[in-house]
Amino acid sequence: MPHTPERPYTPVVEDYLKAVWMLQQVESPVSTSRIAERLGLTAAAVTAMVKRLAEQDLLRHEPYYGVRLTAAGELEALRIIRRHRVLELFLVEKLGYEWDRVHDEAERLEHAASDELIERLARLMGEPERDPHGSAIPTASGEVDRGAYPALGDLSPGERRRILEVQVQEPEQLRYLGSLNLRPGAQVEVVEKFPFEGPISLSINGAPAVISHSLAQRIRVRQEETS
């Protein structure tokens, strides 16, 4: 894709910036090895690109320490994340896609869609704040919900919450969670937690279910307790 005034960066650069932003939500600075792992590239290729992005003032790189996005890099990362999440929601709400199929479709579309198209889609859907998995959609100006929300796996037996976000991309796992109705908005109560990070028994909208501790750690819940 050629550079245009609207799209000053190539899809490869956009993918790097998005990957660094996503990784920064867990660790900061981000190691080049983690970027390579996320993008499926060699460490040498990532190191070369990181140097180029640093020269463009899109990130800061400290050798043997890691990288951080600059303000300009973060703004561009949030721009492409907005594209991705608006497209995911459109595919689910308007085209009837299942939530386990939209990630790859949005990956393909996000680099081709114009800013005007994304904003028209957002208006069509009432300026949504979250995508089908509950992830916050950045605004057109680059604002995004940065709140820290507890994981389902951190709740104690007897605690009840509503699901906010499912931080899972693997289609098989999403299909499984969907079969349990464990989606954003669902009311969930922790019934029993087995020791040593064992399975967690839940009540999901009143129905019993069991999921692994590792999966429960990737599901975020709203802070307020439901009645």
XYZ file of C-alpha atoms in Angstrom:
227
model
C 0.000 0.000 0.000
C 1.544 3.364 -1.000
C 1.918 6.216 1.452
C -0.874 8.806 1.316
C -1.542 11.942 3.374
C -4.258 9.989 5.206
C -2.135 6.841 5.607
C 1.436 8.082 6.162
C 2.696 4.672 7.308
C 2.851 1.283 5.630
C 0.849 -1.703 6.899
C 4.082 -3.207 8.245
C 4.771 -0.103 10.358
C 1.172 -0.046 11.560
C 1.438 -3.685 12.628
C 4.604 -2.954 14.612
C 3.102 0.034 16.393
C -0.070 -1.861 17.229
C 1.933 -4.816 18.540
C 4.084 -2.613 20.771
C 1.024 -0.828 22.165
C -0.702 -4.114 22.968
C 2.423 -5.477 24.660
C 2.880 -2.251 26.624
C -0.426 -2.929 28.354
C 1.314 -5.853 30.075
C 4.963 -4.805 30.240
C 6.884 -1.604 29.619
C 9.403 -1.251 28.153
C 8.775 -4.052 25.660
C 11.600 -6.381 24.681
C 12.368 -6.931 21.004
C 12.035 -10.688 21.587
C 8.420 -10.208 22.713
C 7.699 -8.142 19.590
C 9.268 -10.855 17.421
C 7.174 -13.514 19.136
C 3.930 -11.576 18.688
C 4.552 -10.801 15.020
C 6.110 -14.166 14.147
C 9.348 -12.587 12.940
C 13.050 -13.080 13.610
C 14.796 -11.036 16.275
C 17.127 -9.582 13.623
C 14.197 -8.349 11.512
C 12.556 -6.747 14.529
C 15.779 -5.057 15.636
C 16.212 -3.527 12.170
C 12.627 -2.238 12.098
C 12.840 -0.902 15.647
C 15.849 1.157 14.585
C 13.872 2.595 11.653
C 10.887 3.431 13.848
C 13.154 5.118 16.361
C 14.621 7.244 13.568
C 11.046 8.276 12.673
C 10.435 9.242 16.325
C 7.673 6.650 16.655
C 9.351 4.832 19.523
C 12.275 5.037 21.913
C 14.762 2.165 21.944
C 17.255 1.443 24.676
C 19.516 -1.476 23.646
C 19.298 -4.487 25.990
C 16.400 -2.805 27.789
C 13.451 -2.445 25.429
C 11.234 -0.055 23.506
C 8.421 2.364 24.303
C 6.131 4.224 21.944
C 6.544 7.971 21.686
C 3.449 10.179 21.809
C 3.340 10.144 17.991
C 3.778 6.379 17.893
C 1.034 5.808 20.442
C -1.394 8.050 18.559
C -0.808 6.078 15.364
C -1.122 2.770 17.234
C -4.465 3.848 18.719
C -5.612 4.910 15.264
C -5.078 1.448 13.825
C -6.527 -0.227 16.931
C -9.653 1.921 16.509
C -9.919 0.720 12.916
C -9.566 -2.906 13.954
C -12.114 -2.790 16.760
C -14.715 -0.771 14.853
C -14.433 -3.261 11.992
C -14.808 -6.213 14.365
C -17.983 -4.739 15.824
C -19.403 -3.966 12.379
C -18.761 -7.527 11.241
C -20.613 -8.908 14.265
C -23.453 -6.390 14.585
C -24.237 -5.706 10.929
C -22.937 -8.711 8.996
C -23.704 -11.486 11.455
C -20.172 -12.812 11.966
C -19.467 -14.901 15.052
C -17.038 -13.304 17.513
C -14.463 -16.047 16.946
C -14.093 -15.176 13.232
C -13.770 -11.407 13.201
C -10.136 -10.932 14.300
C -8.534 -12.225 11.110
C -11.076 -10.440 8.898
C -10.427 -7.143 10.693
C -6.662 -7.688 10.365
C -7.066 -7.845 6.594
C -9.466 -4.894 6.363
C -7.859 -2.443 8.802
C -5.063 -1.443 6.418
C -7.375 -0.887 3.455
C -10.261 1.022 5.042
C -10.161 4.819 4.875
C -10.580 7.029 7.925
C -13.858 8.273 6.448
C -15.208 4.740 6.190
C -14.259 3.934 9.786
C -15.925 7.106 11.075
C -19.058 6.400 9.038
C -19.219 2.877 10.450
C -18.747 4.215 13.980
C -21.589 6.727 13.514
C -23.792 4.007 12.029
C -23.314 1.958 15.202
C -23.855 4.887 17.573
C -20.206 5.675 18.397
C -19.559 2.417 20.253
C -17.154 2.307 23.175
C -16.279 -1.405 23.075
C -15.815 -4.126 20.466
C -17.489 -7.583 20.448
C -14.956 -8.911 22.956
C -15.416 -5.936 25.274
C -12.104 -4.257 24.412
C -12.198 -0.449 24.571
C -12.420 1.310 21.208
C -10.160 4.382 21.076
C -11.855 7.599 20.015
C -10.922 9.298 16.759
C -8.779 11.716 18.794
C -6.827 8.901 20.442
C -8.523 8.701 23.836
C -9.062 5.241 25.287
C -10.275 3.721 28.549
C -7.120 2.921 30.518
C -8.893 1.664 33.620
C -7.495 -1.327 35.495
C -10.182 -3.974 35.820
C -9.905 -7.147 37.924
C -9.588 -10.562 36.356
C -12.337 -13.121 36.826
C -9.708 -15.482 38.198
C -8.896 -13.060 41.027
C -12.412 -13.056 42.467
C -13.225 -15.012 45.597
C -16.012 -17.591 45.905
C -19.347 -15.837 46.350
C -18.317 -12.709 44.451
C -20.563 -11.713 41.566
C -19.711 -9.408 38.681
C -20.559 -8.679 35.051
C -18.099 -9.579 32.331
C -16.459 -6.526 30.780
C -13.802 -7.873 28.417
C -12.670 -11.225 27.060
C -8.968 -10.888 26.228
C -8.877 -14.017 24.086
C -8.162 -14.265 20.353
C -7.889 -18.012 19.794
C -11.013 -19.055 17.827
C -11.373 -22.407 19.616
C -11.332 -20.776 23.036
C -13.767 -18.067 21.928
C -16.150 -20.708 20.617
C -15.953 -22.524 23.928
C -16.589 -19.366 25.937
C -19.432 -18.471 23.600
C -21.007 -21.883 24.189
C -21.011 -21.033 27.908
C -22.478 -17.555 27.215
C -19.381 -16.141 28.883
C -19.460 -12.889 26.918
C -19.362 -9.181 27.802
C -22.438 -8.314 29.843
C -22.932 -11.796 31.275
C -23.503 -12.035 35.027
C -21.013 -14.402 36.593
C -20.506 -15.664 40.120
C -17.501 -17.595 41.381
C -18.835 -20.723 43.079
C -15.618 -22.595 43.906
C -11.908 -22.227 43.254
C -9.680 -25.262 43.367
C -6.171 -24.812 44.851
C -2.885 -24.445 42.990
C -4.486 -22.507 40.126
C -6.910 -25.326 39.460
C -10.298 -25.078 37.708
C -12.858 -22.473 38.704
C -16.533 -23.326 39.072
C -18.848 -20.552 37.953
C -22.485 -19.618 37.631
C -22.968 -17.798 34.314
C -26.374 -16.133 34.042
C -27.500 -18.789 36.495
C -26.058 -21.773 34.594
C -23.168 -23.838 36.016
C -19.830 -23.965 34.194
C -16.160 -24.707 34.794
C -13.178 -22.972 33.191
C -9.432 -23.083 33.748
C -7.665 -20.588 35.972
C -5.471 -19.444 33.060
C -8.538 -18.661 30.950
C -10.229 -16.854 33.833
C -7.177 -14.601 34.130
C -7.827 -13.355 30.586
C -11.402 -12.287 31.365
C -11.945 -8.858 32.916
C -14.933 -7.937 35.041
C -16.541 -4.652 35.982
C -15.514 -3.163 39.295
C -19.013 -2.807 40.709
C -20.748 -5.805 42.185
C -24.072 -6.722 40.656
C -27.144 -7.266 42.804
